[in-house]
Coordinates of C-alpha atoms in Angstrom, one line a residue:
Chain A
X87 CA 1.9 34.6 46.7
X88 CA 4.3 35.0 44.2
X89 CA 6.8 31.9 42.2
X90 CA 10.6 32.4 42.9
X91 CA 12.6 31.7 39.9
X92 CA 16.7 30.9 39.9
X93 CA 18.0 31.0 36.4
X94 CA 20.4 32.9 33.8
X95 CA 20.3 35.9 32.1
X96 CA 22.3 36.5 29.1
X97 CA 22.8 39.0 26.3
X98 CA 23.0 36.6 23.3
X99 CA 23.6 36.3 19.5
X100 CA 20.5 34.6 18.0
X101 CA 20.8 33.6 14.2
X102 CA 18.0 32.5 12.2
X103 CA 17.1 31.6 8.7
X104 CA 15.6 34.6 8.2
X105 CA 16.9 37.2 10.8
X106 CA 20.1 37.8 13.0
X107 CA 20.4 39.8 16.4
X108 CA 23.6 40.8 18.4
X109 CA 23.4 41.1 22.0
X110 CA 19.5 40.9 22.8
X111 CA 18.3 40.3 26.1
X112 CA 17.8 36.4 26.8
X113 CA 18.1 33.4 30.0
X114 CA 16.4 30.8 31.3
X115 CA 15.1 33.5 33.9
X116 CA 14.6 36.4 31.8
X117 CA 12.3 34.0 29.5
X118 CA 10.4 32.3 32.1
X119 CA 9.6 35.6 34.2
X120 CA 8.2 37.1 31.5
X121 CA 5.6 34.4 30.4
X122 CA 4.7 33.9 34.3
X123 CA 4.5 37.5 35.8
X124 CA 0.9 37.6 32.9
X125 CA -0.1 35.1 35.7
X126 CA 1.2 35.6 39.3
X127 CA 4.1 38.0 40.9
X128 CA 7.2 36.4 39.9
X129 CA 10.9 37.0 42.0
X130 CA 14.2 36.3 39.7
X131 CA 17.4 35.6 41.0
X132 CA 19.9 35.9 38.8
X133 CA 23.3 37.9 37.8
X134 CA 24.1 40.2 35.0
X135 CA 27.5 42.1 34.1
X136 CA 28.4 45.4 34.1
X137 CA 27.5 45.5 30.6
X138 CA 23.9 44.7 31.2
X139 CA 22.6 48.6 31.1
X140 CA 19.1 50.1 31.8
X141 CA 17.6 49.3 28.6
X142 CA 18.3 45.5 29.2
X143 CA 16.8 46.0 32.6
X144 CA 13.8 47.3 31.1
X145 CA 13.3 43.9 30.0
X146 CA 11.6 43.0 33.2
X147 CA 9.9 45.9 33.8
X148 CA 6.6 44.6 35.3
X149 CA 4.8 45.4 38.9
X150 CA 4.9 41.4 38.9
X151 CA 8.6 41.1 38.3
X152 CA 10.7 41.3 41.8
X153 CA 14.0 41.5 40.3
X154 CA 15.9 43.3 43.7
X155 CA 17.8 40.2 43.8
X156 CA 19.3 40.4 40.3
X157 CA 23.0 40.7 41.3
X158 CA 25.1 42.9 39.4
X159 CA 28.6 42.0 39.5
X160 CA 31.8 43.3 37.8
X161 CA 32.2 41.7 34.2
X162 CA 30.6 40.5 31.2
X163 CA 27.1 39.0 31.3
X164 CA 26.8 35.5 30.2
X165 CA 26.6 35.4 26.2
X166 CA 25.5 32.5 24.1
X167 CA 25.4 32.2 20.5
X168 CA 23.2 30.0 18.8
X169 CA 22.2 29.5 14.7
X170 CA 19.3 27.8 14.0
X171 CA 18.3 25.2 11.2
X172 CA 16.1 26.0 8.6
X173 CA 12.5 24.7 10.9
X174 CA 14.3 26.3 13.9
X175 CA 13.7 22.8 15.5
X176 CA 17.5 22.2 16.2
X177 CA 19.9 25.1 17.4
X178 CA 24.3 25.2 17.2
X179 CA 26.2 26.5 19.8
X180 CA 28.6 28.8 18.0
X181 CA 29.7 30.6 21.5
X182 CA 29.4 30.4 25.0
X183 CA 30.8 32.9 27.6
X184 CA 30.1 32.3 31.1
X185 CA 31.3 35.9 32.4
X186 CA 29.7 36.8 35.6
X187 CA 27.6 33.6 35.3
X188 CA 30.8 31.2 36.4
X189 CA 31.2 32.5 40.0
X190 CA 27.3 33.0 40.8
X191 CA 25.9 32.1 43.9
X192 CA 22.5 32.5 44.0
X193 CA 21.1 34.7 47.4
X194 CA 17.7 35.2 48.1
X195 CA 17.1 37.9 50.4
X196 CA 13.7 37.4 51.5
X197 CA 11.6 34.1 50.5
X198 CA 8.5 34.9 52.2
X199 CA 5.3 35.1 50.0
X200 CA 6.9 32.7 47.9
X201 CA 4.5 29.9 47.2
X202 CA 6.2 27.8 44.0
X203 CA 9.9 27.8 43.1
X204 CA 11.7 27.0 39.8
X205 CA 15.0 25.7 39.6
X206 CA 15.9 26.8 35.7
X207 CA 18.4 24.9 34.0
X208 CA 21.9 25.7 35.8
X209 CA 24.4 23.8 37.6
X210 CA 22.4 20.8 39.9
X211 CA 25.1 21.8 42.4
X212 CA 23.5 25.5 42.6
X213 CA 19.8 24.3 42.1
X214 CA 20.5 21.9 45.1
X215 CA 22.1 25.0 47.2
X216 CA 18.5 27.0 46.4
X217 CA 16.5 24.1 47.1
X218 CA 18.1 24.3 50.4
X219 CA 17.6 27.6 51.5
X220 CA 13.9 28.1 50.1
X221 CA 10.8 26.4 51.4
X222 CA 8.0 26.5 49.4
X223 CA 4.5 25.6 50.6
X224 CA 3.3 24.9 46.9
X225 CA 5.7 23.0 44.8
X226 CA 9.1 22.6 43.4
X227 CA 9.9 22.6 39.7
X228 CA 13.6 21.7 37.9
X229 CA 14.9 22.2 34.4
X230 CA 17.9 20.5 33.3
X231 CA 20.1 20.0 30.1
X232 CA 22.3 17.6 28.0
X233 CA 25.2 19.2 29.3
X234 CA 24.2 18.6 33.7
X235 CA 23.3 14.7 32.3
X236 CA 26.8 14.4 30.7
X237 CA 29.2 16.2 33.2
X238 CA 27.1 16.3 36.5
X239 CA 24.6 13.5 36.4
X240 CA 25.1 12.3 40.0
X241 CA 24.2 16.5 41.3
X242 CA 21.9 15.9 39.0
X243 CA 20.1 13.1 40.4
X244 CA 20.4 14.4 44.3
X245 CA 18.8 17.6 42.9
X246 CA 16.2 15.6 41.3
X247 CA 14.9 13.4 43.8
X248 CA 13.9 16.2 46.1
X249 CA 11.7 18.0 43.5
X250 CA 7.9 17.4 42.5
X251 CA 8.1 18.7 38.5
X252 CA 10.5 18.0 35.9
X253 CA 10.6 19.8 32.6
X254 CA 13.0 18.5 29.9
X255 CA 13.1 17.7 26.2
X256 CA 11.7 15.0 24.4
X257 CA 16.0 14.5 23.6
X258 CA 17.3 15.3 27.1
X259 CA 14.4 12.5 28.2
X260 CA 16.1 9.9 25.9
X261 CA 19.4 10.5 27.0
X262 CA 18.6 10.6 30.8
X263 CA 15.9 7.5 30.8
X264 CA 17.3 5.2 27.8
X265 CA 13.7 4.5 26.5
X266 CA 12.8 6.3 23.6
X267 CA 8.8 5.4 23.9
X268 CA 7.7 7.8 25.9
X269 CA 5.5 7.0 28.6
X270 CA 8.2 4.1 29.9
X271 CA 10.6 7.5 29.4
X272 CA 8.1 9.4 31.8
X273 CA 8.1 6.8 34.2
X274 CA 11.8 6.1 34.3
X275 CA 12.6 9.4 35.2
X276 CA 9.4 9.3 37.4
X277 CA 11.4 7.0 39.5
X278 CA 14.7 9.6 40.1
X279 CA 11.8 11.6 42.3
X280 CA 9.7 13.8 41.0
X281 CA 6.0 12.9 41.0
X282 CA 5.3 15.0 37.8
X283 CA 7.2 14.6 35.1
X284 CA 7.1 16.8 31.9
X285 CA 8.5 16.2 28.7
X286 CA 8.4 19.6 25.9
X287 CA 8.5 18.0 22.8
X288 CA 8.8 21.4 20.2
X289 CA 6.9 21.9 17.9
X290 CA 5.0 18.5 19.0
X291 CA 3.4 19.9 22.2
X292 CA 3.8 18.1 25.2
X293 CA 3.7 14.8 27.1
X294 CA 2.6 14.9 31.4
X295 CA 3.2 11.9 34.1
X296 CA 1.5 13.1 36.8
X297 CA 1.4 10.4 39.0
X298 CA -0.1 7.6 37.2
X299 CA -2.2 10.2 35.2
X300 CA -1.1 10.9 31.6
X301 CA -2.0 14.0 29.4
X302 CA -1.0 14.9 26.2
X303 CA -1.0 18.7 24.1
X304 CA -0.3 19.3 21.0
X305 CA 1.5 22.6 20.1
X306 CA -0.7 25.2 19.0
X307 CA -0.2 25.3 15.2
X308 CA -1.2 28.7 14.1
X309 CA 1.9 30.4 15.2
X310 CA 4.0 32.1 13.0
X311 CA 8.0 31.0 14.9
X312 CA 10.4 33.5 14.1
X313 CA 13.1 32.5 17.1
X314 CA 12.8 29.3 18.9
X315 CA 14.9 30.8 22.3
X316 CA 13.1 30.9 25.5
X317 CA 10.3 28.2 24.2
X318 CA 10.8 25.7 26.9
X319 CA 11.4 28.3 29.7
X320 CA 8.2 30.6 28.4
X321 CA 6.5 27.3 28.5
X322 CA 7.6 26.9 32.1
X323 CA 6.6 30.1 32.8
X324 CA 3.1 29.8 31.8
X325 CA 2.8 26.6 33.5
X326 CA 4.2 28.0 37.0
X327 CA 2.4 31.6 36.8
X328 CA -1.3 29.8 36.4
X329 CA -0.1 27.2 39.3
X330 CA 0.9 30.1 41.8
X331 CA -1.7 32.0 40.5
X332 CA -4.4 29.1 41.2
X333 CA -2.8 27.4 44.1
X334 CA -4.1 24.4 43.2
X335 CA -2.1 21.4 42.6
X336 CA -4.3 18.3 41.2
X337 CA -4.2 16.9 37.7
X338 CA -6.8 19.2 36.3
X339 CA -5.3 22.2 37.3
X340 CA -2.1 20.8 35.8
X341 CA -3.6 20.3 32.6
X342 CA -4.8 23.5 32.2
X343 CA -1.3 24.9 33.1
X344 CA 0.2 22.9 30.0
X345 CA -2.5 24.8 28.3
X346 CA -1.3 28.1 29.5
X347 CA 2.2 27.5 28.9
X348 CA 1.7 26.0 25.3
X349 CA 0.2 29.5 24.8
X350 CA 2.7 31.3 26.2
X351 CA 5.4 29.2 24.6
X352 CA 3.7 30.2 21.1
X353 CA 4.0 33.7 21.6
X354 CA 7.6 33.7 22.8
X355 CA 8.4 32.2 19.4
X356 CA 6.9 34.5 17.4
X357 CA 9.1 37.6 18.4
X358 CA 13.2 37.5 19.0
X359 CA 14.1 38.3 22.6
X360 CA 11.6 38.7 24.8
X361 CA 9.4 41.1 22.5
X362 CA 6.3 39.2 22.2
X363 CA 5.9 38.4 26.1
X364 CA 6.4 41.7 26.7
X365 CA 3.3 43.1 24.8
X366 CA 1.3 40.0 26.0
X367 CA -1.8 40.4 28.4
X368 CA -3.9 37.8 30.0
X369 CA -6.7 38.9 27.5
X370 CA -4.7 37.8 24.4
X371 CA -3.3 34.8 26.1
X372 CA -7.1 33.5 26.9
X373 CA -8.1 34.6 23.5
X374 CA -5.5 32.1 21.9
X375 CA -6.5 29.7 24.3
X376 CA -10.3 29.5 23.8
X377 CA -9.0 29.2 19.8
X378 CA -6.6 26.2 20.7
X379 CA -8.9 24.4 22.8
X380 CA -11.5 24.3 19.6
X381 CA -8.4 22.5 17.5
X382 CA -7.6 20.1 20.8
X383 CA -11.3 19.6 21.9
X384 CA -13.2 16.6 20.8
Chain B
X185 CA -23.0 1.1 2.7
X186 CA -19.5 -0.2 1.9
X187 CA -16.1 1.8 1.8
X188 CA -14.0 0.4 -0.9
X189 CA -10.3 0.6 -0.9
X190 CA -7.7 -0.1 -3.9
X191 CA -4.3 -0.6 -2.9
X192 CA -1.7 -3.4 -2.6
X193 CA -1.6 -7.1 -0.9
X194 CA 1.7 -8.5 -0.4
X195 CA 4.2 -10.7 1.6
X196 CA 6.9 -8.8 3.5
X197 CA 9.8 -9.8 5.2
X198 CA 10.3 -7.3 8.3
X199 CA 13.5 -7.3 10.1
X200 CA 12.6 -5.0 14.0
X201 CA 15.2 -5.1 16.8
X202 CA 13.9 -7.1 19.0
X203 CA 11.9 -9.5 16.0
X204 CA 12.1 -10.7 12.3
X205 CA 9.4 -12.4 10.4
X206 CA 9.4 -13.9 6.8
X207 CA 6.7 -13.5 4.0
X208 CA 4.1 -12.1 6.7
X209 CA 0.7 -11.3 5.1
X210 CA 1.0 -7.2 4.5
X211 CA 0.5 -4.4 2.1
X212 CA -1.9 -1.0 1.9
X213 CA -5.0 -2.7 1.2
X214 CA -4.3 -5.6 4.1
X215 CA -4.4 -2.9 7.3
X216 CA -7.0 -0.7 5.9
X217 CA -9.7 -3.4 5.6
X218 CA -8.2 -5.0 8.6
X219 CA -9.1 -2.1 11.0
X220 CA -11.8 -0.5 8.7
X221 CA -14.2 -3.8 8.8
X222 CA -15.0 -3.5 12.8
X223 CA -16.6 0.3 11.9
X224 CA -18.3 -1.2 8.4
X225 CA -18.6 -3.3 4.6
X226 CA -15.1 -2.6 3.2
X227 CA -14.7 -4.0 -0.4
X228 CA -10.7 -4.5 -1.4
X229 CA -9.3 -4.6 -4.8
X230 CA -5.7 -5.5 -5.4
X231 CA -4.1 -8.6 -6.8
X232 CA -2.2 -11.7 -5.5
X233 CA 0.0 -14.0 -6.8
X234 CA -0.2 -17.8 -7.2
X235 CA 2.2 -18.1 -3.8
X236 CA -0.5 -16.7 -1.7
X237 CA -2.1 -19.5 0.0
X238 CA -5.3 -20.3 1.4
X239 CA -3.9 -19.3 4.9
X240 CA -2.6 -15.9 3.9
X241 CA -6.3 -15.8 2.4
X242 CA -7.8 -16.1 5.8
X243 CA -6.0 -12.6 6.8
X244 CA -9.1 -11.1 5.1
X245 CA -11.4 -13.8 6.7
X246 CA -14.5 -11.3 7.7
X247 CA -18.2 -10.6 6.9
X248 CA -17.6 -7.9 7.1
X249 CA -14.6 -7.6 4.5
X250 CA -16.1 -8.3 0.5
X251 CA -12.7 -10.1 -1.3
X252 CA -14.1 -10.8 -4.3
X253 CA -12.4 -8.2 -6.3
X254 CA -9.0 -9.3 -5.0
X255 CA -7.4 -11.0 -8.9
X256 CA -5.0 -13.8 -8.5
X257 CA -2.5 -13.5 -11.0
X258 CA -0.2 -16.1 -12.2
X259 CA 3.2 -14.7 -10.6
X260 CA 4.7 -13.6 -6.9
X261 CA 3.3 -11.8 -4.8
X262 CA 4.2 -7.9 -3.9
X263 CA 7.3 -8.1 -1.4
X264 CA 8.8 -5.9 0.9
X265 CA 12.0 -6.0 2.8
X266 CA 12.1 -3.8 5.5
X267 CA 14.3 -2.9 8.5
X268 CA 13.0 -0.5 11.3
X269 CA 15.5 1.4 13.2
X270 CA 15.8 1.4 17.1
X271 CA 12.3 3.5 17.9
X272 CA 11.0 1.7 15.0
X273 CA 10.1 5.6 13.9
X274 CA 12.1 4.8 10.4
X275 CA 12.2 1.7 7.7
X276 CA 14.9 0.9 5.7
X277 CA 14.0 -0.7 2.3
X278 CA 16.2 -3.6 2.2
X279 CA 14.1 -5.3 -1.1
X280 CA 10.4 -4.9 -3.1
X281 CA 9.4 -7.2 -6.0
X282 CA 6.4 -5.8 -7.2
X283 CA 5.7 -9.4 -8.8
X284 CA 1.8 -9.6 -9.8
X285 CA 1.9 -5.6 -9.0
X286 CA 3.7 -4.6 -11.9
X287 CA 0.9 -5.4 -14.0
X288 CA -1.9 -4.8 -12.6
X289 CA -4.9 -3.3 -13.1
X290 CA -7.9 -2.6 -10.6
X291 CA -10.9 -4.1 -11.8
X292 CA -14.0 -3.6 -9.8
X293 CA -16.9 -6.1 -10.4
X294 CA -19.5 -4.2 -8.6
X295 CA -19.1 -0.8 -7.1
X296 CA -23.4 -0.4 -6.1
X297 CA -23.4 0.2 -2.1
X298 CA -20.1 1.6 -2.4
X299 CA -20.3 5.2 0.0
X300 CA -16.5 5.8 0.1
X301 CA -13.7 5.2 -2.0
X302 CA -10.0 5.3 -0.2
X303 CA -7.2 4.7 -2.7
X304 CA -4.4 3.6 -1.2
X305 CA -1.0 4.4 -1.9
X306 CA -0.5 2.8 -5.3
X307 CA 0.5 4.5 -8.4
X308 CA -1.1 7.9 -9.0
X309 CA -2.1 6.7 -12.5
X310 CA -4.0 3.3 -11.1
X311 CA -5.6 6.1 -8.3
X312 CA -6.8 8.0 -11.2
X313 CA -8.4 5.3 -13.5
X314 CA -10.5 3.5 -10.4
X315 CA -11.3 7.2 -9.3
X316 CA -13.1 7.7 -12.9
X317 CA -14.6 4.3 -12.9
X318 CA -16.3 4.7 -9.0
X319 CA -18.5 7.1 -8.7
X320 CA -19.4 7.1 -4.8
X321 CA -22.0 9.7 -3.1
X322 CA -19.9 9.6 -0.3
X323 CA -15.9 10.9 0.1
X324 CA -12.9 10.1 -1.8
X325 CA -9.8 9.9 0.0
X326 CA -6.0 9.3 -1.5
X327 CA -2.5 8.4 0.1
X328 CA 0.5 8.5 -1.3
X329 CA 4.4 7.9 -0.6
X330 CA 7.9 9.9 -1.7
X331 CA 8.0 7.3 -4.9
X332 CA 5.2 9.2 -6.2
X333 CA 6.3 12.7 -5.7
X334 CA 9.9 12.1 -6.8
X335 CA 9.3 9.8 -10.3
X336 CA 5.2 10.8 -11.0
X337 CA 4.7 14.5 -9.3
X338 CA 2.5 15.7 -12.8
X339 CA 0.2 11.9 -12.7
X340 CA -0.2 13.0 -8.3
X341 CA -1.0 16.2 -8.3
X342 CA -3.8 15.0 -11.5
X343 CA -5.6 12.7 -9.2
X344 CA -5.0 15.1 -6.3
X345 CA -6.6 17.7 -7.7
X346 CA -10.2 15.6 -7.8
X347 CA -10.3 13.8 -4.3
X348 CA -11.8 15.3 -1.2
X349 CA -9.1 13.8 1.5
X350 CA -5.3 13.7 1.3
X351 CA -3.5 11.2 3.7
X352 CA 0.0 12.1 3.6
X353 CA 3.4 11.4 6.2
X354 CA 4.7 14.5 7.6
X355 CA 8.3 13.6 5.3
X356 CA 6.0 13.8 2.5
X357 CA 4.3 16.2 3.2
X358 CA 7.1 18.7 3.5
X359 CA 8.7 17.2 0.7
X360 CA 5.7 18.1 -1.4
X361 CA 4.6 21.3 -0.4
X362 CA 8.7 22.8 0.4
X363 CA 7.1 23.8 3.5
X364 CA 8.3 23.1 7.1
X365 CA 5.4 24.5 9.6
X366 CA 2.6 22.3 9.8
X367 CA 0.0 24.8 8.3
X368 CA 1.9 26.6 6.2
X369 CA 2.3 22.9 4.9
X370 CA -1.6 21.5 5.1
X371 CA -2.6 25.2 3.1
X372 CA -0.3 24.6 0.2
X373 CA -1.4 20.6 -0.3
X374 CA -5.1 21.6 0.2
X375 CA -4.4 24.6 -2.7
X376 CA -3.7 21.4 -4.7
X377 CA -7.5 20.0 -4.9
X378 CA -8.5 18.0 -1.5
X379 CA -10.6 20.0 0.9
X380 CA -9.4 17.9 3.8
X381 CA -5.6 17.3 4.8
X382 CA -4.3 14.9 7.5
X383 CA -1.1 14.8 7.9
X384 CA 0.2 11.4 9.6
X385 CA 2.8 12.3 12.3
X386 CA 3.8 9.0 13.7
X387 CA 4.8 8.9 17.9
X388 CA 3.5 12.5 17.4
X389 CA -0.2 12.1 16.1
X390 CA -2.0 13.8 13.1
X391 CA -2.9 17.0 12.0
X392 CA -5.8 17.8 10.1
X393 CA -7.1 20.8 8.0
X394 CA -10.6 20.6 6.7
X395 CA -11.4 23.6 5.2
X396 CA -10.3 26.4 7.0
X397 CA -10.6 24.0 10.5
X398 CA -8.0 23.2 12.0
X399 CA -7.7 19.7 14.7
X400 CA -4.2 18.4 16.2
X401 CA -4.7 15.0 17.7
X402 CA -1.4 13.4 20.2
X403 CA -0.9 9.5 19.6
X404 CA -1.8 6.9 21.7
X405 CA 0.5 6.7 24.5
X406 CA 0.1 4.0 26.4
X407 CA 0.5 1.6 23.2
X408 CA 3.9 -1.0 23.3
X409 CA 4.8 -1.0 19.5
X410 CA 6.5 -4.3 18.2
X411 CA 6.1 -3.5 14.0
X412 CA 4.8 0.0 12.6
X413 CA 4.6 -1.5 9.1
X414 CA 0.8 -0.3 8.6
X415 CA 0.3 1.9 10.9
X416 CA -0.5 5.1 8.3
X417 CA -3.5 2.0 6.6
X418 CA -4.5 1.2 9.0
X419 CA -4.7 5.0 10.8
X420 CA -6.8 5.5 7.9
X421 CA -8.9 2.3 8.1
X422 CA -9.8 3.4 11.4
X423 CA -10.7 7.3 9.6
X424 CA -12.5 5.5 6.8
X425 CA -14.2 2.8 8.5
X426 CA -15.9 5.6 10.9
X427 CA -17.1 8.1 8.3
X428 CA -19.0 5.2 6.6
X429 CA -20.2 4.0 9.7
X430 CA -22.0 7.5 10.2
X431 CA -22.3 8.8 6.9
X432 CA -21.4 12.3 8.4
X433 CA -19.0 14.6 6.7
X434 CA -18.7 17.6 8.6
X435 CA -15.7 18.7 10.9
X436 CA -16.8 16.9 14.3
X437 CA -17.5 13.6 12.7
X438 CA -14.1 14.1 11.5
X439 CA -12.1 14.6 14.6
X440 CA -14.1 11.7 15.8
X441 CA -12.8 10.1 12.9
X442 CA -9.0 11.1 13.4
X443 CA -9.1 9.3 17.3
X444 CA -10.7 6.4 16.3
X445 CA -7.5 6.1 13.6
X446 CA -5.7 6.7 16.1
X447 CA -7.0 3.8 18.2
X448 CA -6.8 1.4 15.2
X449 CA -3.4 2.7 14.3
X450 CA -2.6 1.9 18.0
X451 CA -3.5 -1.5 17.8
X452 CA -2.5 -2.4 15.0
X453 CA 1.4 -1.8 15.8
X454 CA 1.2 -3.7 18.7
X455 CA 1.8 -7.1 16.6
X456 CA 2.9 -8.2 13.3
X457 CA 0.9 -8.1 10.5
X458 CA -2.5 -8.0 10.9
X459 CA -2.4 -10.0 14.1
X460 CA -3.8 -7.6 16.7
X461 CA -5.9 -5.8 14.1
X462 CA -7.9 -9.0 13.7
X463 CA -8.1 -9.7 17.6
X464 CA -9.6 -6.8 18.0
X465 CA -13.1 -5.8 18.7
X466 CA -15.7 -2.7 18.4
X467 CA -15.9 -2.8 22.1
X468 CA -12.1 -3.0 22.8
X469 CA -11.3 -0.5 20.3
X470 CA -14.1 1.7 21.7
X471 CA -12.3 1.0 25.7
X472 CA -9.3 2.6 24.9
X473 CA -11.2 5.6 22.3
X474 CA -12.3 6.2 26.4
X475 CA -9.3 5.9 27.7
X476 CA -7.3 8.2 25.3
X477 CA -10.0 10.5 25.7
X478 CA -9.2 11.4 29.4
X479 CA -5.5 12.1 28.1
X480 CA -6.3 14.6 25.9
X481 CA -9.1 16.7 27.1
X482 CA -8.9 19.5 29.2

């Protein structure tokens, strides 16, 4: 049983404090897939450019990453272009280019197997149109941005109250619920539909509503961030791949997944692009886990 | 065996958006006995002025809290003017007469039974003199604010250099050691003499480095904050109170330590002043220590 994933893929401009990079291989999809195929088989739907050659491809090179419906279309592959601030806690948009990205239509060829599906953060309008078309047996995840809450709040809210999981930051909480404490921020958005609601905080970890269960993570604070792209979808990712991989769905089994996606979050950080998921194995992700659980643990 | 703390009594005006109160009993001193008393002795010295009446005396009314080092001093009283922002995550100081402060000088009467010594964040010079006048066989722990580090960096890093715990803000803490990630951060303050670091993160919890041991600890959640003024004392009341309580000093007594600060901290913002901090009981602080634990373990 595999996790369908609908998200972007882009070829962006990352620069940091310390480093720059032109045209590296990122997206919501491209990010998430390769934190969750260490877990689970893993089907992207996406679109890339003519520009988007077999190196970049190469990018999801994984027997657990179905990517036959990546769409190739005529023109440039989306491109953003972000500089981060000196803790690479905040990033600018400097550019934005939709390219191929601004007529996609999402098409799944073939949905069977699929057990979980994530909605990245794209257009409610096209996460609703997914949701459609592809039942899941397992569950239903959605990510969302400042930008769907400002322009497309009601899509936004249609989308959302046919989902079980929400992921969004600690910022995109506050703007969407209006309560800055966040449990009463959980349970606000609790009440747009989804039973589960997740809220990435950065470098503080991570705050779960499952429910009326609450669990909170910390970040794992030995890593060494060099690039702060991807975090939230890695995170995703691990959370998702040890779900599908586990079939289970109760609170425990949801903790444990915050677990695995803090870890897989901490990796992504460490490398630019999707470098440091790619040389991952489930043997170095459990390795960083059995450390973080010792600085968690009572 | 007692913990004695050093540190400041005053009475603060505190402006919050939904509530103001006038001359309220507060200071370092106040929410550190407050919330260490219900773990065990704590002796406070600090100094009052002739404006602080009987009734502002009863704020220390325990048996469990020694106030017969606490001078009264021809004068006023220490005052604060402080206005918290929205999330009540930042004060703004609107006004401080130091009043009887700006003169004194700790003078402890007794210091036999004394295990721990905290001193609270007072002038790194006054830290330094009741730190070579107490010799405890137990810990000595030391806060400290931006004040300190921007007008008396050379008198700090003198008296940092000879305690075993550091209590320090996250601001502060970056501010001190010009480093943003939290370890990097905790390794450079520890190079400076105290084995054991916490770092106070507010909403976001603590972080701790004892030795080379690392613990991360979320806050409370499901706590409705009305006034943070205290919350850092009375976090380390909580710390303090414990350790003396067990007379253990090794890493797990410590993360035991860091939640039960956490559940005094808790409280303790919940009213103004010392309100809830002197409602409270071992047993109540003990239900939600329970409580929080099923939030953060896996």
């Amino acid at each position: 049983m595999s996790c369908l994933v609908v998200g972007s893929i882009g070829l962006d401009n990352i620069d940091t404090p310390l480093k720059s990079y032109k045209m590296i291989v990122g997206g919501s999809a491209t990010f998430f897939s390769n934190a969750a195929h260490h877990f689970a088989p893993i089907k992207v739907v996406g679109v890339v450019g003519d520009d988007f050659t077999e190196e970049h491809m190469s990018s999801f090179e994984s027997e657990n990453i179905d990517t036959s419906d990546i769409a190739k279309c005529q023109g440039r592959t989306f491109h953003w272009h972000g500089k981060y601030n000196e803790d690479l806690s905040e990033a600018t948009t400097l550019d934005t280019v939709l390219g191929v990205f601004e007529t996609f239509q999402p098409k799944i060829s073939d949905s069977s197997g699929v057990e979980n599906l994530f909605l990245a953060n794209i257009d409610p309008d096209l996460q609703f149109n997914v949701l459609n078309e592809v039942k899941v047996p397992g569950v239903v995840a959605l990510d969302t941005m400042n930008l769907w809450i400002d322009i497309k709040l009601d899509s936004l809210k249609k989308v959302m109250s046919k989902v079980d999981i929400l992921f969004i930051n600690e910022g995109e909480a506050i703007q969407l619920s209006k309560e800055t404490n966040i449990l009463k921020m959980a349970e606000v958005l609790q009440k747009l539909g989804p039973s589960t609601v997740i809220v990435k905080r950065g470098a503080h970890g991570v705050f779960m509503l499952k429910d009326s269960d609450i669990f909170v993570l910390p970040a794992f604070p030995k890593c060494h961030p060099l690039d702060t792209t991807g975090a939230g979808d890695s995170f995703a990712g691990g959370f998702m791949g040890y779900i599908t991989q586990q079939k289970t769905y109760d609170f425990n089994s949801y903790k444990k997944a915050l677990a695995y996606g803090t870890m897989t979050a901490s990796y992504a950080i460490e490398s630019f692009s999707v470098e440091s998921l790619r040389n991952l194995s489930l043997e170095k992700i459990n390795e960083r886990y059995h450390d973080f659980i010792k600085m968690v643990q009572l």
